[in-house]
Amino acid sequence: TRRRDGAAAWYYSCETDLGYCGALRTAATIVADDPVFGRFCFGGDMRTEKGALHIIPRDGVRRRLHLRTAGQKIDFESTGARFAKEQPIQWFPDQQRFVFLLESESTGGEETTLEITGLPAQSYKIVCGGETKEFHPGAEKTAQLRIPAGSSKYSVEIVRS
């Protein structure tokens, strides 16, 4: 809600038209196939190495990754953790395999939520910190990962089984 006196600042953020808060809520790293420029990474750096795409999020928040390539629309959104700073998210498109590091927040609980949408409806294994879980994108959207609060980086691997 806006202030009743007509001023443009919002009560809860002191920002005009949600500038800063809007930027934080929409920050993401996006990899897309552009018809003019080819494959491009917005909000991050990208390189190809040995059949894998190495994506380094540099959007400032490091919680969201959107892949819009070759007819695929895959999204990752993390709650309670973020992609590790300056560490690549490795995507092997031919194998539908992802390898990345997560850093937990110092104030979070033990559970970290990783919302995954757009993966082909098959069975996947998620390996995180020595634990292995089955994940079925058609039946569930959210994967619960156990990462202790304030811990260092945890390796996560998602692979089609």
XYZ file of N, CA and C in Angstrom:
483
model
N 0.839 -1.192 0.000
C 0.000 0.000 0.000
C 0.879 1.250 0.000
N 0.361 2.283 -0.633
C 1.073 3.555 -0.661
C 0.663 4.418 0.531
N 1.504 5.354 0.843
C 1.185 6.294 1.923
C -0.009 7.133 1.511
N -0.818 7.517 2.476
C -2.037 8.282 2.189
C -1.757 9.723 1.796
N -0.582 10.238 2.139
C -0.292 11.635 1.824
C 0.157 11.816 0.370
N 0.164 10.747 -0.414
C 0.499 10.866 -1.829
C 1.970 10.719 -2.145
N 2.824 10.619 -1.136
C 4.249 10.429 -1.408
C 4.454 9.059 -2.043
N 5.519 8.927 -2.793
C 5.719 7.710 -3.569
C 6.409 6.585 -2.817
N 6.964 6.841 -1.647
C 7.695 5.785 -0.938
C 6.729 4.767 -0.335
N 7.124 3.521 -0.334
C 6.326 2.444 0.241
C 6.681 2.298 1.714
N 5.717 1.904 2.516
C 5.929 1.773 3.945
C 7.040 0.796 4.293
N 7.002 -0.384 3.722
C 7.887 -1.441 4.192
C 9.275 -1.438 3.577
N 9.541 -0.632 2.574
C 10.877 -0.684 1.990
C 11.524 0.680 1.797
N 10.769 1.735 1.969
C 11.261 3.093 1.765
C 11.760 3.293 0.336
N 11.243 2.519 -0.583
C 11.640 2.609 -1.985
C 10.469 3.099 -2.819
N 10.786 3.845 -3.813
C 9.774 4.283 -4.751
C 9.534 3.163 -5.758
N 8.305 2.786 -5.943
C 7.902 1.776 -6.917
C 8.694 0.477 -6.800
N 9.024 0.074 -5.598
C 9.700 -1.196 -5.316
C 11.007 -1.383 -6.068
N 11.758 -0.326 -6.281
C 13.003 -0.423 -7.024
C 13.968 -1.450 -6.465
N 14.456 -1.247 -5.273
C 15.452 -2.147 -4.695
C 14.837 -3.500 -4.350
N 13.704 -3.491 -3.674
C 13.059 -4.755 -3.297
C 12.659 -5.538 -4.541
N 12.194 -4.847 -5.565
C 11.840 -5.523 -6.811
C 13.043 -6.170 -7.461
N 14.179 -5.486 -7.421
C 15.401 -6.047 -7.999
C 15.830 -7.304 -7.243
N 15.739 -7.296 -5.920
C 16.114 -8.470 -5.139
C 15.169 -9.637 -5.395
N 13.889 -9.339 -5.548
C 12.901 -10.400 -5.769
C 12.997 -11.014 -7.153
N 13.567 -10.303 -8.112
C 13.624 -10.825 -9.481
C 15.031 -11.204 -9.923
N 16.032 -11.020 -9.086
C 17.411 -11.341 -9.477
C 17.528 -12.824 -9.798
N 18.156 -13.120 -10.929
C 18.321 -14.509 -11.363
C 19.424 -14.577 -12.398
N 19.947 -15.778 -12.586
C 20.861 -16.052 -13.688
C 20.057 -16.820 -14.728
N 20.096 -16.338 -15.955
C 19.283 -16.919 -17.027
C 20.179 -17.286 -18.198
N 20.085 -18.527 -18.644
C 20.780 -18.983 -19.845
C 19.713 -19.212 -20.897
N 19.871 -18.531 -22.043
C 18.852 -18.613 -23.093
C 19.491 -18.716 -24.466
N 18.783 -19.373 -25.373
C 19.186 -19.427 -26.771
C 18.521 -18.254 -27.478
N 19.315 -17.251 -27.832
C 18.818 -16.065 -28.528
C 18.922 -16.310 -30.025
N 17.872 -15.953 -30.792
C 17.919 -16.197 -32.231
C 18.997 -15.389 -32.957
N 19.409 -14.265 -32.420
C 20.414 -13.422 -33.065
C 21.811 -13.698 -32.521
N 21.948 -13.733 -31.192
C 23.263 -13.830 -30.563
C 23.660 -15.246 -30.153
N 22.769 -16.209 -30.280
C 23.072 -17.572 -29.866
C 22.864 -17.752 -28.375
N 23.509 -18.739 -27.814
C 23.365 -19.017 -26.380
C 24.046 -17.917 -25.581
N 23.312 -17.364 -24.620
C 23.800 -16.221 -23.852
C 23.409 -16.401 -22.397
N 24.229 -15.872 -21.503
C 23.974 -15.947 -20.066
C 23.744 -14.540 -19.528
N 22.567 -14.316 -18.982
C 22.220 -13.032 -18.359
C 22.411 -13.174 -16.851
N 23.078 -12.240 -16.218
C 23.275 -12.281 -14.776
C 24.315 -13.283 -14.333
N 25.235 -13.619 -15.224
C 26.281 -14.569 -14.862
C 27.268 -14.743 -15.995
N 28.233 -15.598 -15.774
C 29.220 -15.949 -16.794
C 29.002 -17.403 -17.181
N 29.355 -17.722 -18.430
C 29.138 -19.068 -18.920
C 30.269 -19.463 -19.855
N 30.663 -20.726 -19.762
C 31.624 -21.279 -20.709
C 31.271 -22.746 -20.919
N 31.712 -23.289 -22.048
C 31.498 -24.697 -22.347
C 32.814 -25.428 -22.178
N 32.758 -26.559 -21.476
C 33.971 -27.323 -21.216
C 33.626 -28.809 -21.151
N 34.188 -29.603 -22.064
C 34.010 -31.056 -22.096
C 32.546 -31.476 -22.061
N 31.740 -30.876 -22.908
C 30.338 -31.257 -23.014
C 29.435 -30.707 -21.936
N 29.986 -29.895 -21.052
C 29.192 -29.324 -19.962
C 29.172 -27.813 -20.068
N 28.070 -27.238 -19.663
C 27.968 -25.789 -19.560
C 28.336 -25.424 -18.124
N 29.295 -24.523 -17.944
C 29.700 -24.054 -16.618
C 29.128 -22.652 -16.450
N 28.198 -22.511 -15.532
C 27.481 -21.257 -15.321
C 27.855 -20.721 -13.942
N 28.378 -19.502 -13.890
C 28.712 -18.868 -12.613
C 27.719 -17.735 -12.374
N 26.812 -17.901 -11.389
C 25.837 -16.846 -11.100
C 26.522 -15.591 -10.571
N 26.159 -14.466 -11.145
C 26.692 -13.174 -10.684
C 25.572 -12.148 -10.589
N 24.383 -12.616 -10.238
C 23.230 -11.719 -10.158
C 23.142 -11.005 -8.818
N 24.047 -11.323 -7.882
C 24.062 -10.665 -6.580
C 23.306 -11.434 -5.512
N 22.384 -12.304 -5.888
C 21.595 -13.055 -4.916
C 21.942 -14.544 -4.957
N 22.176 -15.091 -6.139
C 22.612 -16.471 -6.368
C 21.633 -17.516 -5.847
N 20.341 -17.272 -6.029
C 19.319 -18.225 -5.593
C 18.546 -18.855 -6.744
N 18.524 -18.205 -7.897
C 17.679 -18.660 -9.000
C 18.492 -18.882 -10.266
N 18.191 -19.983 -10.953
C 18.781 -20.284 -12.249
C 17.652 -20.707 -13.173
N 17.582 -20.069 -14.344
C 16.574 -20.392 -15.356
C 17.297 -20.784 -16.634
N 16.969 -21.949 -17.170
C 17.562 -22.432 -18.411
C 16.482 -22.453 -19.491
N 16.701 -21.687 -20.539
C 15.762 -21.605 -21.659
C 16.524 -21.941 -22.934
N 16.842 -23.215 -23.102
C 17.684 -23.623 -24.219
C 17.090 -24.831 -24.925
N 17.225 -24.862 -26.232
C 16.860 -26.023 -27.057
C 15.531 -26.656 -26.643
N 14.513 -25.832 -26.489
C 13.198 -26.343 -26.129
C 13.035 -26.717 -24.673
N 14.015 -26.446 -23.831
C 13.927 -26.771 -22.410
C 13.639 -25.522 -21.595
N 12.847 -25.700 -20.564
C 12.543 -24.617 -19.629
C 12.706 -25.175 -18.222
N 13.944 -25.130 -17.736
C 14.264 -25.698 -16.430
C 14.571 -24.558 -15.462
N 13.978 -24.625 -14.275
C 14.158 -23.590 -13.263
C 14.595 -24.209 -11.938
N 15.535 -23.534 -11.283
C 15.975 -23.883 -9.932
C 15.786 -22.653 -9.060
N 15.199 -22.849 -7.889
C 15.119 -21.759 -6.915
C 15.382 -22.331 -5.533
N 16.345 -21.730 -4.846
C 16.779 -22.215 -3.543
C 16.262 -21.310 -2.430
N 15.839 -21.936 -1.336
C 15.437 -21.209 -0.134
C 16.268 -21.748 1.021
N 16.926 -20.867 1.751
C 17.758 -21.281 2.876
C 19.207 -21.507 2.499
N 19.527 -21.392 1.221
C 20.907 -21.546 0.746
C 21.013 -20.818 -0.585
N 22.232 -20.640 -1.034
C 22.463 -20.004 -2.332
C 23.580 -20.747 -3.049
N 23.638 -20.586 -4.359
C 24.725 -21.186 -5.121
C 26.039 -20.579 -4.627
N 27.063 -21.394 -4.516
C 28.349 -20.943 -3.967
C 28.960 -19.836 -4.827
N 29.525 -18.861 -4.153
C 30.108 -17.703 -4.817
C 31.286 -18.109 -5.699
N 31.252 -17.654 -6.934
C 32.322 -17.859 -7.921
C 32.589 -19.327 -8.244
N 31.624 -20.198 -7.944
C 31.737 -21.615 -8.275
C 30.727 -21.951 -9.367
N 31.125 -22.742 -10.359
C 30.214 -23.000 -11.471
C 29.106 -24.000 -11.136
N 27.974 -23.789 -11.772
C 26.915 -24.784 -11.834
C 27.200 -25.531 -13.128
N 27.484 -26.811 -13.032
C 27.812 -27.586 -14.223
C 26.548 -28.282 -14.711
N 26.237 -28.075 -15.971
C 25.067 -28.702 -16.576
C 25.532 -29.525 -17.759
N 25.243 -30.811 -17.724
C 25.538 -31.732 -18.813
C 24.211 -32.007 -19.520
N 23.859 -31.227 -20.550
C 22.532 -31.340 -21.163
C 22.219 -32.725 -21.727
N 23.191 -33.399 -22.304
C 22.930 -34.712 -22.897
C 22.548 -35.755 -21.855
N 23.072 -35.602 -20.656
C 22.815 -36.568 -19.587
C 21.739 -36.090 -18.622
N 21.257 -34.869 -18.775
C 20.372 -34.234 -17.785
C 20.992 -34.386 -16.396
N 22.204 -33.876 -16.257
C 22.953 -33.964 -15.003
C 23.404 -32.571 -14.603
N 23.280 -32.257 -13.310
C 23.692 -30.971 -12.758
C 24.600 -31.229 -11.562
N 25.675 -30.465 -11.465
C 26.584 -30.544 -10.320
C 26.871 -29.115 -9.877
N 26.673 -28.824 -8.588
C 26.928 -27.469 -8.088
C 27.154 -27.507 -6.587
N 27.634 -26.391 -6.057
C 27.840 -26.230 -4.620
C 26.805 -25.263 -4.074
N 26.281 -25.571 -2.893
C 25.374 -24.675 -2.190
C 26.021 -24.218 -0.893
N 25.795 -22.966 -0.536
C 26.216 -22.416 0.761
C 24.955 -22.135 1.557
N 24.892 -22.635 2.788
C 23.700 -22.375 3.595
C 23.796 -20.982 4.208
N 22.646 -20.488 4.631
C 22.616 -19.199 5.322
C 22.902 -19.446 6.793
N 23.512 -18.480 7.425
C 23.912 -18.660 8.824
C 22.720 -18.685 9.767
N 21.578 -18.150 9.358
C 20.430 -18.100 10.256
C 19.360 -19.120 9.912
N 19.555 -19.883 8.860
C 18.538 -20.839 8.416
C 18.465 -22.059 9.317
N 17.461 -22.882 9.054
C 17.323 -24.138 9.773
C 18.164 -25.214 9.103
N 17.844 -26.465 9.405
C 18.601 -27.560 8.808
C 18.107 -27.908 7.422
N 16.873 -27.574 7.091
C 16.314 -27.934 5.796
C 16.503 -26.791 4.809
N 16.957 -27.153 3.643
C 17.067 -26.216 2.536
C 16.130 -26.711 1.452
N 15.383 -25.811 0.874
C 14.448 -26.182 -0.165
C 15.022 -25.810 -1.509
N 14.983 -26.745 -2.443
C 15.394 -26.493 -3.813
C 14.193 -26.805 -4.687
N 13.566 -25.757 -5.227
C 12.418 -25.951 -6.104
C 12.929 -26.140 -7.528
N 12.525 -27.235 -8.132
C 12.984 -27.582 -9.477
C 11.759 -27.774 -10.354
N 11.691 -27.034 -11.443
C 10.593 -27.213 -12.388
C 11.159 -27.347 -13.797
N 10.435 -28.053 -14.633
C 10.785 -28.144 -16.034
C 11.663 -29.315 -16.429
N 12.127 -30.110 -15.477
C 12.902 -31.294 -15.842
C 11.975 -32.286 -16.525
N 12.463 -33.014 -17.522
C 11.627 -34.049 -18.136
C 11.138 -35.028 -17.068
N 9.894 -35.455 -17.187
C 9.264 -36.315 -16.179
C 9.865 -37.711 -16.196
N 10.969 -37.854 -15.505
C 11.640 -39.136 -15.321
C 12.082 -39.209 -13.872
N 12.803 -40.222 -13.525
C 13.309 -40.374 -12.166
C 14.721 -39.796 -12.094
N 15.006 -39.068 -11.013
C 16.323 -38.460 -10.808
C 16.828 -38.825 -9.422
N 18.138 -38.820 -9.270
C 18.770 -38.968 -7.967
C 19.366 -37.626 -7.596
N 19.178 -37.227 -6.355
C 19.807 -36.025 -5.829
C 20.754 -36.472 -4.722
N 22.031 -36.176 -4.901
C 23.039 -36.506 -3.897
C 23.496 -35.197 -3.267
N 23.354 -35.109 -1.940
C 23.746 -33.892 -1.220
C 24.322 -34.291 0.128
N 25.592 -33.938 0.333
C 26.228 -34.204 1.626
C 26.213 -35.672 2.024
N 26.355 -36.574 1.073
C 26.378 -37.999 1.388
C 25.018 -38.667 1.372
N 23.946 -37.886 1.391
C 22.593 -38.438 1.328
C 22.135 -38.522 -0.114
N 21.422 -39.594 -0.447
C 20.865 -39.747 -1.790
C 19.351 -39.820 -1.683
N 18.673 -39.038 -2.522
C 17.210 -39.028 -2.540
C 16.735 -39.251 -3.967
N 15.580 -39.871 -4.082
C 14.921 -39.986 -5.383
C 14.060 -38.744 -5.576
N 14.011 -38.282 -6.808
C 13.208 -37.094 -7.121
C 12.438 -37.378 -8.400
N 11.118 -37.122 -8.365
C 10.250 -37.348 -9.520
C 9.568 -36.032 -9.885
N 10.095 -35.319 -10.899
C 9.577 -33.990 -11.231
C 8.102 -33.933 -11.574
N 7.539 -34.992 -12.125
C 6.114 -34.972 -12.449
C 5.247 -34.970 -11.201
N 5.693 -35.658 -10.153
C 4.903 -35.805 -8.936
C 5.228 -34.750 -7.883
N 6.438 -34.226 -7.907
C 6.854 -33.254 -6.894
C 7.682 -32.153 -7.538
N 7.619 -30.985 -6.939
C 8.333 -29.824 -7.464
C 9.492 -29.413 -6.581
N 9.405 -29.771 -5.323
C 10.364 -29.286 -4.340
C 11.162 -30.441 -3.758
N 12.465 -30.247 -3.691
C 13.341 -31.227 -3.047
C 13.842 -30.636 -1.741
N 13.726 -31.386 -0.658
C 14.237 -30.949 0.640
C 15.657 -31.476 0.794
N 16.602 -30.601 1.048
C 18.000 -30.990 1.232
C 18.418 -30.648 2.653
N 19.195 -31.526 3.276
C 19.675 -31.274 4.629
C 21.056 -30.639 4.562
N 21.109 -29.348 4.857
C 22.368 -28.612 4.899
C 22.379 -27.844 6.214
N 23.281 -28.151 7.126
C 23.314 -27.456 8.419
C 23.518 -25.946 8.249
N 22.827 -25.171 9.082
C 22.942 -23.715 9.029
C 24.371 -23.284 9.285
N 24.835 -22.310 8.521
C 26.161 -21.757 8.705
C 27.278 -22.671 8.256
N 26.932 -23.750 7.573
C 27.966 -24.696 7.138
C 28.694 -24.166 5.910
N 29.775 -24.834 5.602
C 30.513 -24.454 4.407
C 29.769 -24.989 3.183
N 30.437 -25.065 2.099
C 29.811 -25.464 0.844
C 29.467 -26.954 0.836
N 28.282 -27.249 0.302
C 27.842 -28.628 0.148
C 27.680 -28.927 -1.329
N 28.218 -30.064 -1.746
C 28.111 -30.478 -3.135
C 26.752 -31.105 -3.386
N 26.121 -30.736 -4.485
C 24.824 -31.275 -4.887
C 24.972 -31.808 -6.304
N 24.476 -33.022 -6.518
C 24.475 -33.593 -7.853
C 23.069 -34.111 -8.142
N 22.532 -33.702 -9.278
C 21.226 -34.169 -9.718
C 21.472 -34.905 -11.024
N 21.086 -36.176 -11.064
C 21.357 -36.976 -12.261
C 20.135 -37.842 -12.582
N 19.851 -37.937 -13.871
C 18.740 -38.784 -14.323
C 19.105 -40.229 -14.035
N 18.194 -40.952 -13.379
C 18.497 -42.344 -13.025
C 17.809 -43.324 -13.948
